[in-house]
Amino acid sequence: MNSKKPDSVYDDIIRLLQSRINARVDDPLREFHTSRKFESFQDEEVAFCAANSKEIIDILKNNNYRKSLSEYSFELLKVYSYSKNQFLHFDGKYRREIIALYQRLIDELVAVLENPGGVDSLKNSYSRLLADHQNRLKALFRDYFRQYVGESESFLHLLNSTVSANYSAQLQLELLRIDPFSLMEPVLDLGCGKEGNLVNYLRSLGFAAFGMDRMVLNESEYIKQGDWMENTLEANRWGTIIAHHSFSTNFIYQHYSSRKIAALYAKKYMEILKSLRPGGEFIYTPGLPFFEEYIKPLKAFKFESFKITAPLKSIENITYTSRVKRIY
């Protein structure tokens, strides 16, 4: 007789969920939509369900566990997706809808486990559940990408991997033309990368430096997991805000892809400026020539730019570092 405690079974479920995503972590996002790899499963999963069906049913019927598992599954999918394409952004609407799909999968799994009909039958039902769930996720992704292309156009090019690397602190300071000892504190690195390299370097020099990035896995007192579009920046809070190939890179992408989302980035840009203390600076690259023309006339701010040698002539117009200083 199985005597596993609910918490132990729950931990095993978490382990299996992690194992599923880890098995696909090297697969490009395009594979998510064009292959059946993400529907595949190990016999271990079915054996686990068969051996612990009663405990699993009890867990999945518990609202707290159900909520926790569906939200955790969303986080796994989000981290995988964002690691493949930095321009993806699952806002409140899509977050709710994806979580709802995982809750539906949970409910369907409960129904199957309550009437298993043997291991072979369970295996067939499990396979069908995963295939149906994957198809629903694909349909939701298609809806998401329709923001960027028309109904009749293919969106598969949007599934290509596009992710900025974790740059060394010294390289970032060089490209941004920053003398760290001239920085006004506190410093916020917006899109600091999952390791927070620049934040850690500045703190090693004694600076009050903080970072935010949606890919942060291990939060600390000064590096937080978060999306800049979903976090309000407090007015008059920061001495320096740095965004190296993060905020402005995404702004450029949205400028050419989605007017609606680009408008939100324009609003967030102004929020960033208002979050600076008088004398504080917003320092970023690449540049935003299509938007900075509206910033330059503002008397409350001083705009400067510094050219960076462009690897391609076609992108010379944005390969510069911008510094916007709040005067008052």
Short mmCIF file of N, CA and C in Angstrom, two decimals, residues 30 141-142 144-160:
data_model
loop_
_atom_site.label_atom_id
_atom_site.label_comp_id
_atom_site.label_asym_id
_atom_site.label_seq_id
_atom_site.Cartn_x
_atom_site.Cartn_y
_atom_site.Cartn_z
N ARG A 30 10.64 27.56 -32.06
CA ARG A 30 9.96 27.08 -33.27
C ARG A 30 9.52 25.62 -33.12
N PHE A 141 -0.75 30.76 -28.36
CA PHE A 141 0.44 31.44 -28.89
C PHE A 141 0.14 32.09 -30.24
N ARG A 142 -0.62 31.39 -31.07
CA ARG A 142 -0.97 31.97 -32.37
C ARG A 142 -1.75 33.27 -32.18
N TYR A 144 -1.53 35.21 -29.61
CA TYR A 144 -0.56 36.19 -29.10
C TYR A 144 0.21 36.83 -30.25
N PHE A 145 0.67 36.02 -31.19
CA PHE A 145 1.50 36.54 -32.28
C PHE A 145 0.70 37.29 -33.33
N ARG A 146 -0.63 37.17 -33.30
CA ARG A 146 -1.45 37.93 -34.23
C ARG A 146 -1.39 39.43 -33.93
N GLN A 147 -0.85 39.80 -32.77
CA GLN A 147 -0.63 41.21 -32.47
C GLN A 147 0.39 41.81 -33.43
N TYR A 148 1.26 40.96 -33.98
CA TYR A 148 2.40 41.43 -34.76
C TYR A 148 2.25 41.18 -36.26
N VAL A 149 1.43 40.22 -36.65
CA VAL A 149 1.25 39.92 -38.06
C VAL A 149 -0.23 39.81 -38.35
N GLY A 150 -0.60 39.91 -39.63
CA GLY A 150 -1.99 39.80 -40.01
C GLY A 150 -2.50 38.38 -39.93
N GLU A 151 -3.80 38.24 -40.09
CA GLU A 151 -4.43 36.93 -39.97
C GLU A 151 -3.90 35.94 -41.00
N SER A 152 -3.56 36.44 -42.18
CA SER A 152 -3.13 35.54 -43.26
C SER A 152 -1.63 35.33 -43.31
N GLU A 153 -0.88 36.05 -42.48
CA GLU A 153 0.58 35.97 -42.54
C GLU A 153 1.12 34.91 -41.58
N SER A 154 2.27 34.37 -41.94
CA SER A 154 2.94 33.41 -41.05
C SER A 154 3.63 34.17 -39.92
N PHE A 155 3.61 33.59 -38.73
CA PHE A 155 4.28 34.21 -37.59
C PHE A 155 5.52 33.42 -37.17
N LEU A 156 5.87 32.39 -37.94
CA LEU A 156 6.96 31.50 -37.52
C LEU A 156 8.30 32.23 -37.41
N HIS A 157 8.48 33.30 -38.20
CA HIS A 157 9.75 34.04 -38.10
C HIS A 157 9.90 34.69 -36.74
N LEU A 158 8.77 34.90 -36.04
CA LEU A 158 8.82 35.51 -34.71
C LEU A 158 9.28 34.51 -33.65
N LEU A 159 9.40 33.24 -34.05
CA LEU A 159 9.82 32.21 -33.11
C LEU A 159 11.32 31.97 -33.14
N ASN A 160 12.03 32.74 -33.95
CA ASN A 160 13.48 32.61 -33.98
C ASN A 160 14.08 33.08 -32.68
#
